Short mmCIF file of C-alpha atoms and ligand atoms in Angstrom, two decimals:
data_model
loop_
_atom_site.label_atom_id
_atom_site.label_comp_id
_atom_site.label_asym_id
_atom_site.label_seq_id
_atom_site.Cartn_x
_atom_site.Cartn_y
_atom_site.Cartn_z
CA MET A 1 4.75 8.61 -27.49
CA SER A 2 2.58 10.54 -25.09
CA GLU A 3 0.12 8.74 -22.87
CA ASN A 4 -3.28 9.93 -21.82
CA ILE A 5 -4.34 9.38 -18.21
CA ARG A 6 -7.99 8.65 -17.43
CA VAL A 7 -8.99 9.50 -13.86
CA MET A 8 -10.27 6.48 -11.93
CA ILE A 9 -10.32 7.87 -8.35
CA PRO A 10 -10.18 11.66 -7.93
CA GLU A 11 -8.16 13.32 -5.18
CA ASP A 12 -11.12 14.34 -3.02
CA GLU A 13 -12.38 10.73 -2.87
CA LEU A 14 -8.92 9.51 -1.87
CA ASP A 15 -8.72 12.18 0.84
CA ARG A 16 -12.13 11.26 2.20
CA ARG A 17 -11.44 7.53 2.27
CA ILE A 18 -8.00 7.98 3.87
CA ALA A 19 -9.61 10.07 6.63
CA GLU A 20 -12.11 7.24 7.22
CA ILE A 21 -9.38 4.61 7.47
CA GLY A 22 -7.38 6.88 9.78
CA ALA A 23 -10.40 7.22 12.06
CA GLU A 24 -10.97 3.44 11.99
CA ILE A 25 -7.33 2.73 12.92
CA SER A 26 -7.51 5.36 15.70
CA ARG A 27 -10.56 3.60 17.15
CA ASP A 28 -9.09 0.09 16.79
CA TYR A 29 -5.83 1.06 18.53
CA GLU A 30 -7.31 3.28 21.25
CA GLY A 31 -4.83 3.43 24.17
CA LYS A 32 -2.04 1.82 22.12
CA GLU A 33 0.76 2.87 19.81
CA VAL A 34 1.10 1.80 16.19
CA LEU A 35 4.10 1.40 13.95
CA LEU A 36 3.27 2.08 10.31
CA VAL A 37 5.64 0.27 7.97
CA CYS A 38 5.41 1.90 4.57
CA ILE A 39 6.43 -0.23 1.59
CA LEU A 40 8.47 2.00 -0.74
CA LYS A 41 8.10 3.62 -3.07
CA GLY A 42 4.47 3.19 -4.04
CA ALA A 43 2.90 3.50 -0.59
CA ALA A 44 4.78 6.65 0.44
CA PHE A 45 2.08 9.18 -0.48
CA PHE A 46 -0.72 7.09 1.03
CA ALA A 47 1.23 6.32 4.23
CA CYS A 48 2.00 9.99 4.89
CA GLU A 49 -1.61 11.09 4.39
CA LEU A 50 -2.84 8.19 6.52
CA ALA A 51 -0.39 8.94 9.35
CA LYS A 52 -1.74 12.51 9.53
CA ARG A 53 -5.26 11.14 10.15
CA ILE A 54 -4.35 8.78 13.01
CA THR A 55 -4.83 10.18 16.51
CA VAL A 56 -3.03 7.50 18.59
CA PRO A 57 0.80 7.70 18.82
CA VAL A 58 2.34 6.71 15.48
CA GLY A 59 5.82 5.53 14.57
CA ILE A 60 6.80 5.36 10.90
CA ASP A 61 9.38 3.25 9.15
CA PHE A 62 10.07 2.25 5.58
CA MET A 63 11.11 -0.85 3.74
CA SER A 64 11.32 -1.85 0.15
CA THR A 65 10.49 -5.17 -1.49
CA SER A 66 10.61 -6.47 -5.00
CA SER A 67 8.35 -9.05 -6.58
CA TYR A 68 8.62 -7.80 -10.12
CA GLY A 69 11.41 -8.46 -12.58
CA SER A 70 11.82 -5.79 -15.21
CA GLY A 71 8.31 -6.15 -16.63
CA THR A 72 4.81 -5.66 -15.29
CA VAL A 73 4.28 -9.35 -14.47
CA SER A 74 4.98 -10.51 -10.91
CA THR A 75 7.55 -13.28 -10.55
CA GLY A 76 5.96 -14.48 -7.32
CA VAL A 77 9.31 -14.41 -5.49
CA VAL A 78 9.46 -11.53 -3.03
CA THR A 79 12.80 -10.18 -1.83
CA ILE A 80 13.66 -7.35 0.57
CA LYS A 81 15.57 -4.57 -1.16
CA LYS A 82 15.74 -2.24 1.85
CA GLU A 83 15.33 -3.34 5.46
CA MET A 84 13.49 -1.20 7.99
CA ASP A 85 15.57 0.76 10.54
CA LEU A 86 13.51 0.19 13.70
CA ASP A 87 13.13 -3.11 15.52
CA PRO A 88 9.46 -4.13 15.09
CA SER A 89 9.47 -6.73 17.91
CA GLY A 90 6.80 -6.05 20.50
CA LYS A 91 5.17 -3.38 18.33
CA ASN A 92 1.68 -3.11 16.88
CA VAL A 93 2.70 -3.11 13.24
CA ILE A 94 0.49 -2.00 10.36
CA VAL A 95 2.01 -2.70 6.95
CA VAL A 96 0.97 0.02 4.51
CA GLU A 97 0.93 -0.93 0.83
CA ASP A 98 -0.10 0.93 -2.30
CA ILE A 99 -1.90 -1.95 -3.99
CA ILE A 100 -2.51 -5.67 -3.51
CA ASP A 101 -2.39 -7.51 -6.79
CA SER A 102 -1.21 -11.16 -6.78
CA GLY A 103 -1.01 -10.98 -2.98
CA ASN A 104 2.56 -12.32 -2.96
CA THR A 105 4.09 -9.21 -1.35
CA LEU A 106 1.65 -8.93 1.55
CA HIS A 107 1.64 -12.70 2.10
CA PHE A 108 5.43 -12.60 2.36
CA LEU A 109 5.42 -9.58 4.70
CA LEU A 110 2.85 -11.17 7.00
CA GLY A 111 5.19 -14.14 7.53
CA TYR A 112 8.20 -11.87 7.85
CA PHE A 113 6.68 -9.78 10.67
CA LYS A 114 5.27 -12.79 12.53
CA GLU A 115 8.80 -14.21 12.65
CA ARG A 116 10.11 -10.95 14.06
CA GLY A 117 7.98 -11.24 17.19
CA VAL A 118 5.60 -8.32 16.75
CA ALA A 119 2.83 -7.75 19.30
CA SER A 120 0.30 -7.61 16.46
CA ILE A 121 0.28 -7.30 12.70
CA LYS A 122 -2.35 -5.84 10.38
CA LEU A 123 -2.32 -5.10 6.67
CA CYS A 124 -3.55 -1.88 5.09
CA THR A 125 -3.72 -1.20 1.35
CA MET A 126 -4.85 1.83 -0.59
CA LEU A 127 -6.09 -0.28 -3.53
CA ASP A 128 -7.12 -3.91 -4.05
CA LYS A 129 -7.28 -5.72 -7.39
CA PRO A 130 -8.98 -8.98 -6.25
CA ASP A 131 -9.28 -10.40 -9.79
CA ARG A 132 -5.52 -10.92 -9.89
CA ARG A 133 -5.07 -12.74 -6.60
CA GLU A 134 -2.75 -15.78 -6.57
CA VAL A 135 -2.39 -16.13 -2.78
CA ASP A 136 -5.22 -15.65 -0.30
CA VAL A 137 -4.36 -12.81 2.11
CA LYS A 138 -6.60 -11.22 4.72
CA VAL A 139 -6.32 -7.44 4.41
CA ASP A 140 -7.56 -5.48 7.44
CA TYR A 141 -7.96 -2.01 5.89
CA THR A 142 -8.69 -1.42 2.19
CA GLY A 143 -9.13 1.97 0.56
CA PHE A 144 -10.75 1.02 -2.74
CA THR A 145 -11.42 -2.21 -4.61
CA ILE A 146 -10.70 -1.67 -8.30
CA PRO A 147 -11.04 -3.61 -11.56
CA ASP A 148 -8.05 -5.32 -13.20
CA GLU A 149 -6.46 -2.31 -14.87
CA PHE A 150 -2.91 -1.01 -14.52
CA VAL A 151 -3.16 2.16 -12.43
CA VAL A 152 -0.78 5.04 -11.72
CA GLY A 153 -0.67 8.07 -9.46
CA TYR A 154 -0.72 8.72 -5.71
CA GLY A 155 2.62 6.88 -5.47
CA LEU A 156 2.04 4.24 -8.16
CA ASP A 157 4.25 4.32 -11.22
CA TYR A 158 4.47 3.18 -14.78
CA ASP A 159 8.19 2.97 -15.58
CA GLN A 160 8.89 5.31 -12.62
CA LYS A 161 6.57 7.96 -14.07
CA TYR A 162 3.31 9.43 -12.72
CA ARG A 163 3.92 8.77 -9.00
CA ASN A 164 3.24 12.45 -8.31
CA LEU A 165 -0.27 12.56 -9.79
CA PRO A 166 -2.66 13.56 -6.98
CA TYR A 167 -5.30 11.03 -8.19
CA ILE A 168 -5.44 7.39 -9.31
CA GLY A 169 -5.54 7.05 -13.08
CA VAL A 170 -5.30 4.54 -15.90
CA VAL A 171 -2.70 4.91 -18.64
CA GLU A 172 -4.22 4.93 -22.10
CA GLU A 173 -1.74 4.76 -24.97
P1 IMP B 1 1.67 -8.19 -5.52
O1 IMP B 1 2.83 -8.82 -4.79
O2 IMP B 1 1.44 -8.86 -6.85
O3 IMP B 1 0.41 -8.09 -4.71
O4 IMP B 1 2.20 -6.80 -5.97
C1 IMP B 1 2.04 -5.64 -5.35
C2 IMP B 1 2.97 -4.62 -5.99
O5 IMP B 1 2.92 -4.64 -7.43
C3 IMP B 1 2.52 -3.24 -5.62
O6 IMP B 1 3.10 -2.83 -4.41
C4 IMP B 1 2.97 -2.41 -6.80
O7 IMP B 1 4.29 -1.97 -6.61
C5 IMP B 1 2.91 -3.33 -7.98
N1 IMP B 1 1.67 -3.15 -8.77
C6 IMP B 1 0.65 -4.02 -8.88
N2 IMP B 1 -0.34 -3.55 -9.65
C7 IMP B 1 0.05 -2.32 -10.04
C8 IMP B 1 -0.58 -1.29 -10.85
O8 IMP B 1 -1.71 -1.38 -11.37
N3 IMP B 1 0.14 -0.15 -11.01
C9 IMP B 1 1.38 0.04 -10.47
N4 IMP B 1 1.99 -0.90 -9.70
C10 IMP B 1 1.33 -2.06 -9.49
MG1 MG B 2 4.65 -1.74 -3.90
#
């Protein structure tokens, strides 16, 4: 069955907002270096665009977590599927996520990085679905706050499809 995708956030709005966040991070970290930790796979597109807009020295690393079983409902238990390569201790880490939903993933990562002795830790997400929050997490940089709908595109998938869409959309069956 073919699915129809309704555009929720067009590409030019994403570009504009990412440039704003990049400028904000550049101001906040003036005179320092940041280490962007991109959470695969969903945040890859966002993290790359964001990195290009940051003017202070930027390191990039990747890790992968899993909070979902096979379905679309979070299990609440977050595990690391792929560790990062660099040692984050003593670094100014910014975790870059595609979307915060239940909050379990970012809550877990916040604790994880604090234990690894980072100089500072901030959280950055492209999208926020606050209606679905189960754990309270303070996010430092948010692209867009969206309603409780399952979204795809700009890295986000539905069954591994649609990650390459250049906009954020909603799957309509
Ligand atoms: P959380 O731990 O519930 O906050 O889950 C965050 C993760 O769930 C994200 O990094 C996504 O991989 C996935 N996710 C949550 N909502 C959506 C959605 O609407 N579309 C695609 N993936 C989603
Ligand atoms: Mg994710």
